[in-house]
XYZ file of C-alpha atoms in Angstrom:
715
model
C 42.471 70.589 176.691
C 44.102 68.013 174.032
C 41.909 66.614 171.427
C 42.006 64.099 168.586
C 40.364 65.525 165.464
C 39.294 63.049 162.511
C 38.507 64.516 159.267
C 36.664 61.954 156.977
C 34.632 64.123 154.572
C 36.779 63.839 151.611
C 37.091 60.192 150.252
C 40.362 60.733 148.666
C 42.120 61.974 152.104
C 41.715 60.837 155.634
C 43.391 63.203 158.137
C 44.143 62.814 161.826
C 45.167 65.933 163.979
C 46.021 66.010 167.477
C 45.691 69.497 169.032
C 46.408 71.272 172.341
C 43.779 73.778 172.445
C 44.148 75.436 168.933
C 47.854 74.585 168.396
C 48.434 71.434 166.161
C 51.170 69.408 167.494
C 50.997 66.101 165.342
C 49.412 65.109 162.084
C 48.816 61.968 159.993
C 47.411 61.899 156.532
C 46.411 58.881 154.339
C 45.393 58.869 150.717
C 44.458 55.826 148.520
C 47.208 54.346 146.939
C 49.830 55.955 149.430
C 48.958 53.476 152.332
C 51.745 52.924 154.748
C 53.559 49.809 153.925
C 55.906 49.869 156.866
C 55.302 46.806 159.198
C 53.511 44.816 156.306
C 54.499 41.235 156.724
C 55.055 39.160 153.505
C 56.288 35.628 152.513
C 59.440 36.153 150.179
C 61.829 34.327 148.182
C 65.711 34.889 148.409
C 66.486 35.723 144.785
C 70.252 36.816 144.976
C 72.919 36.644 147.721
C 75.603 39.328 147.763
C 78.445 38.471 149.932
C 80.132 41.857 149.414
C 77.178 43.654 150.975
C 76.600 41.043 153.713
C 72.926 40.939 152.490
C 70.358 38.995 150.208
C 67.691 40.445 148.010
C 64.231 39.180 148.418
C 61.146 38.997 146.088
C 58.317 39.986 148.101
C 55.679 40.870 145.374
C 56.812 44.388 144.735
C 58.419 45.984 141.612
C 61.880 46.243 143.517
C 63.332 43.429 145.472
C 63.607 44.094 149.148
C 67.289 44.223 150.999
C 67.641 41.948 153.713
C 71.024 42.451 155.606
C 72.734 39.496 157.533
C 72.165 41.162 160.957
C 68.317 41.013 160.379
C 68.172 37.275 159.598
C 66.839 35.299 162.574
C 68.641 31.972 163.686
C 65.637 29.844 162.813
C 66.501 30.428 159.115
C 69.888 29.175 159.587
C 70.783 25.462 158.367
C 70.343 22.917 160.916
C 73.797 21.757 161.001
C 75.309 25.118 161.067
C 77.672 25.602 163.899
C 80.324 28.014 162.635
C 81.741 30.247 165.248
C 82.467 34.103 165.053
C 80.761 36.126 162.341
C 78.846 34.169 159.996
C 79.065 34.029 156.116
C 75.742 34.954 154.563
C 76.346 32.293 151.913
C 76.391 29.661 154.473
C 73.448 30.974 156.359
C 70.899 31.389 153.040
C 70.581 29.891 149.822
C 68.753 31.411 146.656
C 65.169 30.199 146.348
C 64.860 30.014 150.081
C 61.222 31.145 151.403
C 61.231 33.742 154.468
C 58.732 35.473 156.364
C 59.806 39.195 156.224
C 58.478 42.514 157.616
C 59.137 45.905 155.907
C 61.447 47.971 158.424
C 61.807 50.868 156.059
C 59.831 51.832 153.002
C 61.112 52.352 149.399
C 62.644 55.607 148.885
C 63.585 56.881 145.690
C 65.831 54.324 143.890
C 66.150 52.263 147.110
C 64.221 49.273 147.557
C 62.565 48.439 151.041
C 64.594 47.235 153.913
C 63.362 44.038 155.288
C 63.873 42.042 158.545
C 62.895 38.542 159.484
C 62.531 39.665 163.111
C 58.715 40.234 163.288
C 57.308 42.805 165.533
C 53.422 42.841 166.305
C 52.454 45.986 167.992
C 49.551 46.107 170.339
C 47.898 48.723 172.574
C 50.034 48.075 175.451
C 52.695 45.590 174.302
C 54.951 44.780 171.318
C 55.443 41.076 170.757
C 58.537 39.788 168.904
C 57.672 36.281 168.433
C 61.008 34.995 166.973
C 63.555 37.524 168.934
C 63.977 36.181 172.345
C 66.850 38.535 173.073
C 64.588 41.746 172.586
C 62.296 42.912 175.284
C 61.947 45.249 178.366
C 59.913 48.349 179.009
C 59.916 51.633 177.077
C 62.605 53.975 177.660
C 60.301 56.699 178.371
C 58.837 54.894 181.400
C 60.693 56.057 184.432
C 60.579 55.530 188.395
C 57.971 53.708 190.289
C 55.844 53.119 187.073
C 58.933 51.120 185.495
C 59.154 48.890 188.747
C 55.441 48.007 188.730
C 55.625 47.116 185.040
C 58.572 44.946 185.603
C 56.627 43.010 188.307
C 53.711 42.777 185.983
C 55.875 41.588 183.090
C 57.357 38.788 185.010
C 53.877 37.519 185.901
C 52.853 37.175 182.092
C 52.625 33.752 180.379
C 55.099 34.169 177.367
C 56.048 31.367 175.373
C 59.778 30.342 175.095
C 61.874 31.975 172.619
C 59.678 35.316 172.212
C 60.496 38.971 173.460
C 58.162 41.409 174.783
C 58.037 45.480 175.253
C 55.825 47.167 177.287
C 54.689 50.428 175.598
C 54.156 53.885 177.340
C 50.255 53.096 177.200
C 50.819 50.221 179.376
C 51.501 52.376 182.466
C 49.016 51.821 185.140
C 47.628 48.681 183.532
C 47.002 45.603 185.507
C 48.730 42.208 184.698
C 45.370 40.905 183.515
C 45.084 43.798 181.027
C 48.464 43.034 179.650
C 47.804 39.393 179.465
C 44.783 39.980 177.558
C 46.743 42.131 174.970
C 49.341 39.450 174.769
C 46.904 36.714 174.084
C 45.716 38.846 171.012
C 49.350 39.124 169.782
C 49.844 35.380 170.329
C 46.764 34.594 168.193
C 47.694 36.860 165.444
C 51.156 35.412 165.206
C 49.618 31.749 164.834
C 47.452 33.068 161.991
C 50.337 34.561 160.121
C 52.257 31.332 160.291
C 49.253 29.259 159.198
C 48.913 31.662 156.187
C 52.408 31.546 155.172
C 52.103 27.543 154.931
C 49.074 27.943 152.777
C 50.889 29.046 149.447
C 54.359 29.670 147.970
C 55.953 32.928 147.915
C 55.674 35.980 147.091
C 52.516 37.278 148.555
C 51.133 39.697 151.382
C 50.361 37.985 154.673
C 49.334 40.942 156.867
C 48.574 44.543 155.984
C 49.246 47.329 158.517
C 46.173 49.107 159.811
C 44.674 52.279 158.598
C 45.621 55.679 159.860
C 42.672 55.631 162.284
C 43.481 52.423 163.965
C 47.038 53.374 164.087
C 46.223 56.661 165.700
C 44.031 54.924 168.455
C 46.805 52.394 168.783
C 49.912 54.828 169.100
C 48.478 58.066 170.115
C 45.681 57.625 172.760
C 46.812 58.810 176.222
C 44.912 59.587 179.323
C 45.513 63.340 178.609
C 43.301 63.163 175.506
C 39.952 64.794 176.344
C 37.910 64.327 173.346
C 37.919 62.444 170.000
C 35.895 64.430 167.474
C 35.015 62.928 163.997
C 32.943 64.528 161.292
C 31.742 61.305 159.382
C 28.856 59.225 161.073
C 30.019 56.020 159.197
C 33.596 56.604 160.383
C 32.466 57.290 163.984
C 30.852 53.911 164.198
C 33.902 52.422 162.706
C 35.829 54.086 165.380
C 33.768 52.646 168.169
C 34.392 49.284 166.966
C 38.157 49.651 166.657
C 38.311 51.102 170.281
C 36.405 47.947 171.444
C 38.690 45.579 169.516
C 41.824 47.479 170.803
C 40.642 46.910 174.439
C 40.382 50.657 175.181
C 36.890 50.824 176.771
C 37.665 53.800 178.699
C 37.879 56.053 175.462
C 34.465 54.967 174.128
C 32.837 57.857 175.850
C 35.163 60.239 174.385
C 34.155 59.627 170.879
C 31.886 62.337 169.575
C 30.220 63.326 166.323
C 31.087 66.844 165.108
C 27.896 68.452 163.438
C 28.928 72.177 163.077
C 28.488 73.992 160.022
C 32.279 75.121 159.831
C 34.493 72.374 158.732
C 35.971 70.455 161.647
C 39.719 71.601 161.093
C 38.762 75.251 160.500
C 36.555 75.352 163.706
C 39.946 74.705 165.770
C 41.816 76.979 163.321
C 44.437 74.427 162.243
C 44.177 74.542 158.634
C 46.657 77.227 158.089
C 48.947 75.321 160.324
C 48.695 72.378 158.064
C 49.405 74.291 155.207
C 52.717 75.395 157.052
C 53.945 71.879 156.769
C 53.740 71.929 153.028
C 55.908 75.227 152.811
C 59.622 75.642 152.535
C 59.765 78.816 155.023
C 57.777 78.809 158.317
C 57.401 82.048 160.232
C 58.273 82.322 163.947
C 56.179 84.509 166.331
C 59.028 86.870 166.878
C 59.467 87.791 163.104
C 62.141 85.407 162.209
C 61.873 82.320 160.213
C 63.142 78.805 159.560
C 63.809 77.287 156.044
C 63.583 73.605 155.416
C 65.240 71.992 152.546
C 65.355 68.206 151.957
C 68.064 66.528 150.032
C 68.965 62.946 149.046
C 71.569 62.846 151.854
C 69.895 64.940 154.671
C 67.389 67.603 155.660
C 68.949 71.038 156.043
C 67.395 73.666 158.471
C 68.512 77.342 158.372
C 67.296 79.987 161.157
C 66.891 83.404 159.811
C 66.571 86.405 162.273
C 64.613 88.245 159.394
C 62.386 91.008 161.232
C 63.105 89.688 164.673
C 63.528 92.467 167.254
C 63.110 90.858 170.441
C 66.032 91.332 172.648
C 68.152 94.428 174.105
C 71.198 93.460 171.759
C 72.094 91.425 168.611
C 73.253 88.496 171.014
C 70.035 88.488 172.999
C 68.039 88.706 169.638
C 69.823 85.637 168.321
C 69.292 83.590 171.649
C 65.621 84.356 171.767
C 65.199 83.437 167.923
C 67.032 80.215 168.403
C 64.772 79.167 171.391
C 61.704 79.853 169.288
C 63.297 77.950 166.376
C 64.013 74.832 168.533
C 60.277 74.604 169.541
C 59.068 75.046 165.967
C 61.707 72.547 164.465
C 60.448 69.829 166.834
C 56.904 70.458 165.803
C 57.731 70.601 162.099
C 59.580 67.260 162.215
C 56.717 65.531 163.623
C 54.122 67.349 161.261
C 56.162 66.605 158.246
C 57.517 63.287 159.347
C 60.986 63.876 158.357
C 63.544 61.114 159.336
C 67.133 60.438 158.705
C 69.884 62.950 159.211
C 69.193 66.440 159.889
C 71.422 69.403 160.330
C 70.295 72.703 161.816
C 72.195 76.041 161.352
C 71.332 78.039 164.383
C 72.349 81.923 164.581
C 75.755 82.358 165.972
C 75.801 82.823 169.651
C 79.070 83.515 171.490
C 78.307 82.328 175.104
C 78.421 78.654 175.758
C 75.559 79.023 178.148
C 73.221 80.199 175.361
C 74.327 77.251 173.252
C 73.480 74.615 175.980
C 70.184 76.369 176.551
C 69.390 76.010 173.029
C 70.344 72.334 173.030
C 68.295 71.697 176.163
C 65.174 73.412 174.588
C 65.430 71.308 171.580
C 65.776 68.072 173.483
C 62.806 69.105 175.794
C 60.698 69.962 172.692
C 61.196 66.599 171.044
C 60.397 64.480 174.185
C 57.007 63.646 173.271
C 57.765 62.463 169.606
C 57.311 58.731 169.049
C 60.297 58.467 166.948
C 63.696 57.819 168.332
C 65.860 60.882 168.262
C 69.696 61.452 168.789
C 70.803 65.037 169.294
C 74.442 66.060 169.303
C 75.999 69.486 170.504
C 76.353 72.735 168.530
C 79.742 72.661 166.802
C 82.127 75.508 166.650
C 80.562 76.217 163.364
C 77.243 76.682 164.614
C 75.765 73.498 163.195
C 73.710 70.960 165.430
C 73.498 67.406 164.029
C 70.445 65.142 164.972
C 68.913 62.131 163.510
C 65.163 61.007 163.947
C 63.714 57.516 163.150
C 61.750 57.290 159.758
C 58.375 56.088 160.711
C 57.016 56.420 157.319
C 57.172 58.339 154.188
C 57.574 62.062 154.903
C 54.490 64.341 154.019
C 56.500 65.747 151.025
C 57.309 62.407 149.520
C 53.851 61.108 149.672
C 52.046 64.243 148.385
C 54.576 65.711 146.083
C 56.237 64.894 142.813
C 59.364 66.060 140.858
C 58.900 69.268 138.929
C 59.126 68.207 135.035
C 60.904 71.361 134.200
C 63.624 71.685 136.640
C 63.881 67.932 137.519
C 63.695 68.916 141.347
C 66.636 71.341 141.331
C 64.360 74.492 141.900
C 66.324 76.569 139.266
C 66.576 76.671 135.421
C 69.404 78.033 133.453
C 69.007 81.401 131.990
C 68.228 82.181 128.389
C 71.588 83.583 127.483
C 73.754 80.982 129.209
C 71.680 78.319 127.584
C 71.739 79.548 123.976
C 75.530 80.002 124.048
C 75.635 76.205 125.399
C 73.551 75.041 122.420
C 75.674 77.100 119.802
C 78.543 75.395 121.030
C 76.906 71.896 120.921
C 75.678 72.862 117.304
C 79.374 73.627 116.228
C 80.592 70.540 117.924
C 78.066 68.275 115.841
C 78.946 70.388 112.703
C 82.695 69.508 113.223
C 82.044 65.797 112.965
C 83.008 64.066 109.829
C 80.326 63.280 107.195
C 77.795 65.985 108.787
C 75.238 67.366 106.296
C 72.923 68.980 108.646
C 72.545 69.929 112.406
C 68.826 70.451 113.454
C 68.435 72.307 116.745
C 64.893 72.304 118.277
C 64.552 74.841 120.923
C 62.079 76.766 123.142
C 60.957 80.080 121.444
C 63.326 82.604 123.385
C 66.330 80.507 122.642
C 65.452 80.311 118.857
C 64.953 84.271 118.994
C 68.235 84.732 120.793
C 70.313 82.372 118.305
C 68.537 83.863 115.059
C 69.121 87.469 115.997
C 71.870 88.129 118.570
C 73.957 85.021 117.484
C 73.095 85.089 113.695
C 76.759 85.867 112.674
C 77.886 83.058 115.040
C 75.601 80.681 113.248
C 76.529 81.887 109.840
C 80.233 81.397 110.775
C 79.775 77.935 111.618
C 78.157 77.175 108.214
C 80.865 79.061 106.469
C 83.771 77.277 108.242
C 82.111 73.777 107.797
C 81.428 74.064 104.146
C 78.246 72.243 103.137
C 77.040 71.831 106.606
C 73.436 73.453 107.063
C 72.490 74.540 110.590
C 68.750 74.348 111.010
C 67.232 76.216 114.297
C 63.669 75.519 114.855
C 61.436 77.134 117.684
C 59.097 74.847 119.387
C 56.278 76.537 121.581
C 55.490 73.314 123.361
C 59.303 73.129 124.805
C 60.510 75.210 127.819
C 63.839 75.955 129.124
C 66.219 74.144 129.722
C 64.970 71.455 127.330
C 66.231 71.471 123.951
C 67.320 68.905 121.311
C 70.031 68.940 119.002
C 70.299 66.314 116.205
C 72.976 65.494 113.625
C 72.049 64.406 109.974
C 74.684 62.545 107.998
C 75.243 62.802 104.354
C 72.772 61.166 102.523
C 70.293 60.957 105.033
C 68.756 64.537 104.861
C 65.027 64.416 104.356
C 63.447 67.040 102.191
C 60.950 68.554 104.715
C 60.066 72.047 105.801
C 61.707 73.229 108.854
C 58.567 73.758 111.116
C 57.896 69.955 110.440
C 61.231 68.819 111.942
C 59.897 68.738 115.758
C 57.143 66.385 114.564
C 59.757 64.293 112.640
C 62.146 64.173 115.601
C 59.373 63.827 118.180
C 60.107 60.249 119.033
C 63.877 60.941 119.217
C 63.471 63.754 121.601
C 60.749 62.253 123.864
C 61.835 58.793 124.592
C 64.861 57.586 126.635
C 67.151 55.605 124.634
C 66.951 52.612 127.067
C 63.344 52.574 126.582
C 63.449 53.042 122.762
C 65.580 49.880 122.385
C 63.093 47.793 124.453
C 59.991 48.869 122.648
C 58.487 47.126 119.851
C 56.892 48.501 116.792
C 53.341 47.604 116.430
C 52.091 46.221 113.115
C 49.279 48.059 111.038
C 47.081 46.839 108.343
C 46.476 48.844 105.284
C 43.407 48.392 103.238
C 43.865 49.019 99.280
C 40.523 49.509 97.163
C 41.234 49.583 93.501
C 38.976 52.397 91.617
C 38.269 52.824 87.859
C 41.239 55.633 87.293
C 42.579 56.698 90.540
C 44.029 54.441 93.556
C 43.352 56.008 96.791
C 45.767 55.524 99.643
C 43.739 54.488 102.774
C 44.719 55.632 105.982
C 46.772 53.137 107.954
C 44.800 51.569 110.703
C 47.191 51.158 113.739
C 46.155 48.981 116.430
C 48.382 48.638 119.502
C 49.537 45.486 120.874
C 47.343 44.194 123.616
C 49.285 43.999 126.912
C 47.956 41.787 129.487
C 47.195 43.541 132.795
C 48.795 42.109 135.617
C 46.237 40.313 138.072
C 45.862 41.491 141.397
C 47.429 39.114 144.044
C 45.130 36.978 146.243
C 44.739 38.082 149.576
C 45.141 35.302 152.185
C 42.369 35.717 154.841
C 43.962 35.764 158.379
C 41.366 34.296 160.800
C 41.996 36.409 164.111
C 40.412 38.958 166.120
C 43.525 41.192 165.727
C 42.343 44.789 165.294
C 45.077 45.741 162.870
C 43.412 43.483 160.201
C 40.113 45.434 160.352
C 39.149 46.898 156.878
C 40.044 50.616 156.208
C 37.178 53.104 156.806
C 35.597 55.433 154.196
C 34.910 52.272 151.714
C 38.729 52.133 150.759
C 40.261 48.788 150.179
C 43.810 47.988 151.139
C 46.391 48.565 148.596
C 48.082 45.132 148.190
C 51.503 44.720 146.342
C 51.520 42.887 142.950
C 52.949 39.452 142.979
C 55.062 39.932 139.902
C 57.899 42.360 139.712
C 58.072 42.355 135.720
C 57.640 45.571 134.509
C 55.298 46.096 131.573
C 56.954 47.678 128.492
C 55.127 50.712 127.131
C 54.068 50.253 123.520
C 54.951 52.887 120.851
C 53.118 53.136 117.546
C 54.977 54.766 114.599
C 52.967 57.067 112.819
C 52.625 56.573 109.169
C 53.674 59.542 107.038
C 51.419 60.198 103.892
C 53.080 60.019 100.439
C 52.874 63.096 98.082
C 50.919 62.833 94.791
C 52.516 63.746 91.494
C 50.935 64.328 88.221
C 53.429 63.326 85.723
C 55.537 60.442 87.081
C 55.075 57.739 89.537
C 57.587 58.148 92.555
C 58.153 55.291 94.981
C 59.211 56.264 98.563
C 60.836 53.613 100.649
C 60.862 54.231 104.084
C 64.187 53.348 105.699
C 64.749 50.211 103.480
C 67.132 47.508 104.650
C 67.327 43.790 103.596
C 64.220 42.552 101.748
C 62.076 39.900 103.779
C 58.997 38.479 101.932
C 56.142 38.272 104.267
C 53.839 35.366 104.080
C 50.025 36.047 103.284
C 48.976 35.300 106.868
C 51.576 37.878 108.270
C 50.219 40.812 106.120
C 48.635 42.314 109.329
C 52.249 42.389 110.945
C 53.674 45.050 108.031
C 53.797 48.540 109.521
C 52.751 50.569 106.429
C 52.583 50.552 102.676
C 53.152 53.355 100.195
C 51.087 53.114 96.971
C 52.128 55.158 93.862
C 49.812 57.705 91.978
C 49.459 58.257 88.421
C 47.034 60.182 86.541
C 45.976 57.152 84.386
C 46.368 54.072 86.652
C 48.069 52.848 89.725
C 51.302 51.300 89.487
C 52.905 49.235 92.416
C 56.700 49.122 92.326
C 58.433 45.650 92.583
C 60.488 44.951 95.625
C 63.975 46.241 95.294
C 67.132 45.409 97.379
C 68.298 48.776 98.535
C 71.513 49.493 100.128
C 71.324 49.766 104.130
C 71.328 53.328 105.219
C 74.286 54.502 107.126
C 73.736 54.690 110.782
C 71.638 57.182 112.439
C 71.995 58.991 115.739
C 69.583 58.752 118.719
C 71.132 60.105 121.797
C 69.046 60.430 124.948
C 69.836 62.523 127.979
C 67.524 63.804 130.584
C 67.026 67.040 128.845
C 69.063 67.189 125.769
C 69.062 64.944 122.834
C 71.736 64.793 119.884
C 70.729 62.591 117.089
C 70.056 62.287 113.464
C 66.366 61.973 112.311
C 64.825 58.785 110.638
C 65.340 59.632 106.964
C 64.108 58.215 103.488
C 66.274 56.141 101.275
C 66.458 57.211 97.560
C 63.596 55.582 95.361
C 64.853 52.465 93.570
C 64.450 51.792 89.813
C 61.422 49.830 88.864
C 59.571 48.844 85.696
C 55.787 49.642 85.844
C 53.491 46.574 85.974
C 49.840 45.916 86.020
C 48.967 45.122 89.550
C 46.975 42.161 90.473
C 45.512 43.053 94.006
C 44.944 39.410 94.982
C 48.600 38.645 94.729
C 49.950 41.618 96.671
C 52.444 40.954 99.550
C 54.234 43.327 101.801
C 57.644 42.593 102.957
C 58.986 44.133 106.061
C 62.278 45.744 106.703
C 64.363 46.207 109.892
C 67.751 47.802 110.472
C 69.905 48.803 113.684
C 71.848 51.884 113.798
C 74.555 53.271 116.128
C 74.650 57.078 116.652
C 78.161 58.740 116.686
C 76.960 61.640 118.776
C 76.571 59.680 121.820
C 77.253 55.955 121.184
C 73.709 54.880 121.827
C 71.977 52.173 119.622
C 68.471 52.457 118.298
C 66.164 50.131 116.597
C 63.663 51.228 114.105
C 61.320 49.268 111.822
C 60.106 50.520 108.436
C 57.799 49.017 105.589
C 58.313 48.748 101.834
C 55.883 49.109 99.131
C 53.335 46.394 98.512
C 54.623 44.132 95.635
C 53.493 41.260 93.644
C 55.336 37.963 93.764
C 57.309 37.317 90.679
C 56.072 34.375 88.440
C 58.051 31.172 88.285
C 59.605 30.373 85.102
């Protein structure tokens, strides 16, 4: 018997499984923050028209603007006097700033924005209403024979307004004209509510949120062959009864039951291990073979291996039987993982053509119960079968996985010897550049060990050939292969610091992409200086990050309708709305102040990256980054402001894993004449310079602070 199992014991995850006995054949998982956006309806605004793509970009409230192709623009948005013949030009059809009602056809994937359409579809239990697409309509392609003839007669008797289209779903088979008309009335009221809400406020904002996973399961999966609906949460069970009534499916109300067993619901039906197989790369077959599923940016590749399969009298029979098993399992895994797009299957080579056709027919039969549209080609002479599957929602992997921070999703990392030699060549390349004083290589511990021992002579040879260039190799135990950082220091920019302090000194250059560094603002700090009897203490710099206003959540337009899809999600979860503003909030970066060393016999002034002198007004004292105070054994002396030469360019190059840049360095201390400080007159000038790196050509912006100085008296 087929059952629908709903697991709602964990608030962080809601799972719906369809089983036939103890075999899982469909699965839907929804987590807070990963709600389905496909079929959501928004009011958007045209921001840009691109004739070369024959498409427009629409701001509908998300961070990325949506993509609206010309073929998805309804005639109602064309100008009233538009009467061109042939293929229309998108610049003649739309204008920038125009407001449109759009529906998400394909959700965002990777760097691609959502694909939008203005042809709205409102799915019900038995019907799908297309209120602005009169050319669309008909009966589901899966309905055949006498059922199709009866539905055509029932469809002709429905009262459908002019200019609208209608599709009868598979669940409508055997339903009377009155039941279909009742479902149609719900869809029409829902469309009126959407139009009314769209007129209430300007774009962009969310009009209609697609239903939660339970309502979608009732709407899309309920068939007469479903014998039971088991739910392990009493609150969710009551909501399920309400959803069933709202969907107009009273015949299923008696099938909803509460599961109260001590063993978890999914474990009772032995499907937890089957669900886990959907998260694995390799899936075992009953005969001992296996299938390996790899998803890439372009397509999903599936390979069949015979492995330990021994079923069959010879190698040809074994290959044929393994391929038949693989066809059934591939169709099941495509549904469980919700894989979409282009799929290429590498079957085990079969010589007889009849075996190839039998495997193709087996695969077509196995995908027949899939809700998604599927197209299957023939097995080519290379043993490959190409097929495509409609992308209904983000795949299981996309919604529950993230890219590995170490390998960046490739699945492999470079070995230590190869990476070490690559870094050695990069060190030599940086050392060969003109005006180089030092080359700092901050590398993982195994790489540092290899370079300092097995390749010590090669490092010494580089220093010998490039007279005066010093190669510094620093192991960093917080860094893993294949990550490393090679930074070049120019003459006059070197910093007298211990080698093991270099990772901290270069931390900002290694961690942040250059594009982010260029946009970031350095936050000001306030330094409190308290004079004492004989020794002036340097107070810690109090750094307060700049306050960033958090984007406010968009208002939700209440749609007055009895449409079941707008019922609140169960398990006390609110729908995740898309923010109205697509302006990203830049991350604020706070520069750490470095303490100044004390000396007993002389006062030393250290200027952090000094450039042109700018005198700060008293009320702007809080905008200075840091102040450096000189120490003496007798009294505290503050150095006056000095105009120091602008240091040479620094290097700050970013790569995904590798960095070749120079550190921020301290300029030589200017000469000064000691004066008695008057603390009430202190002012802190701020300095700013920009540098362009030689290693990679990227520019960086840094802010530095100068010593607090007293204004000069006016003659």
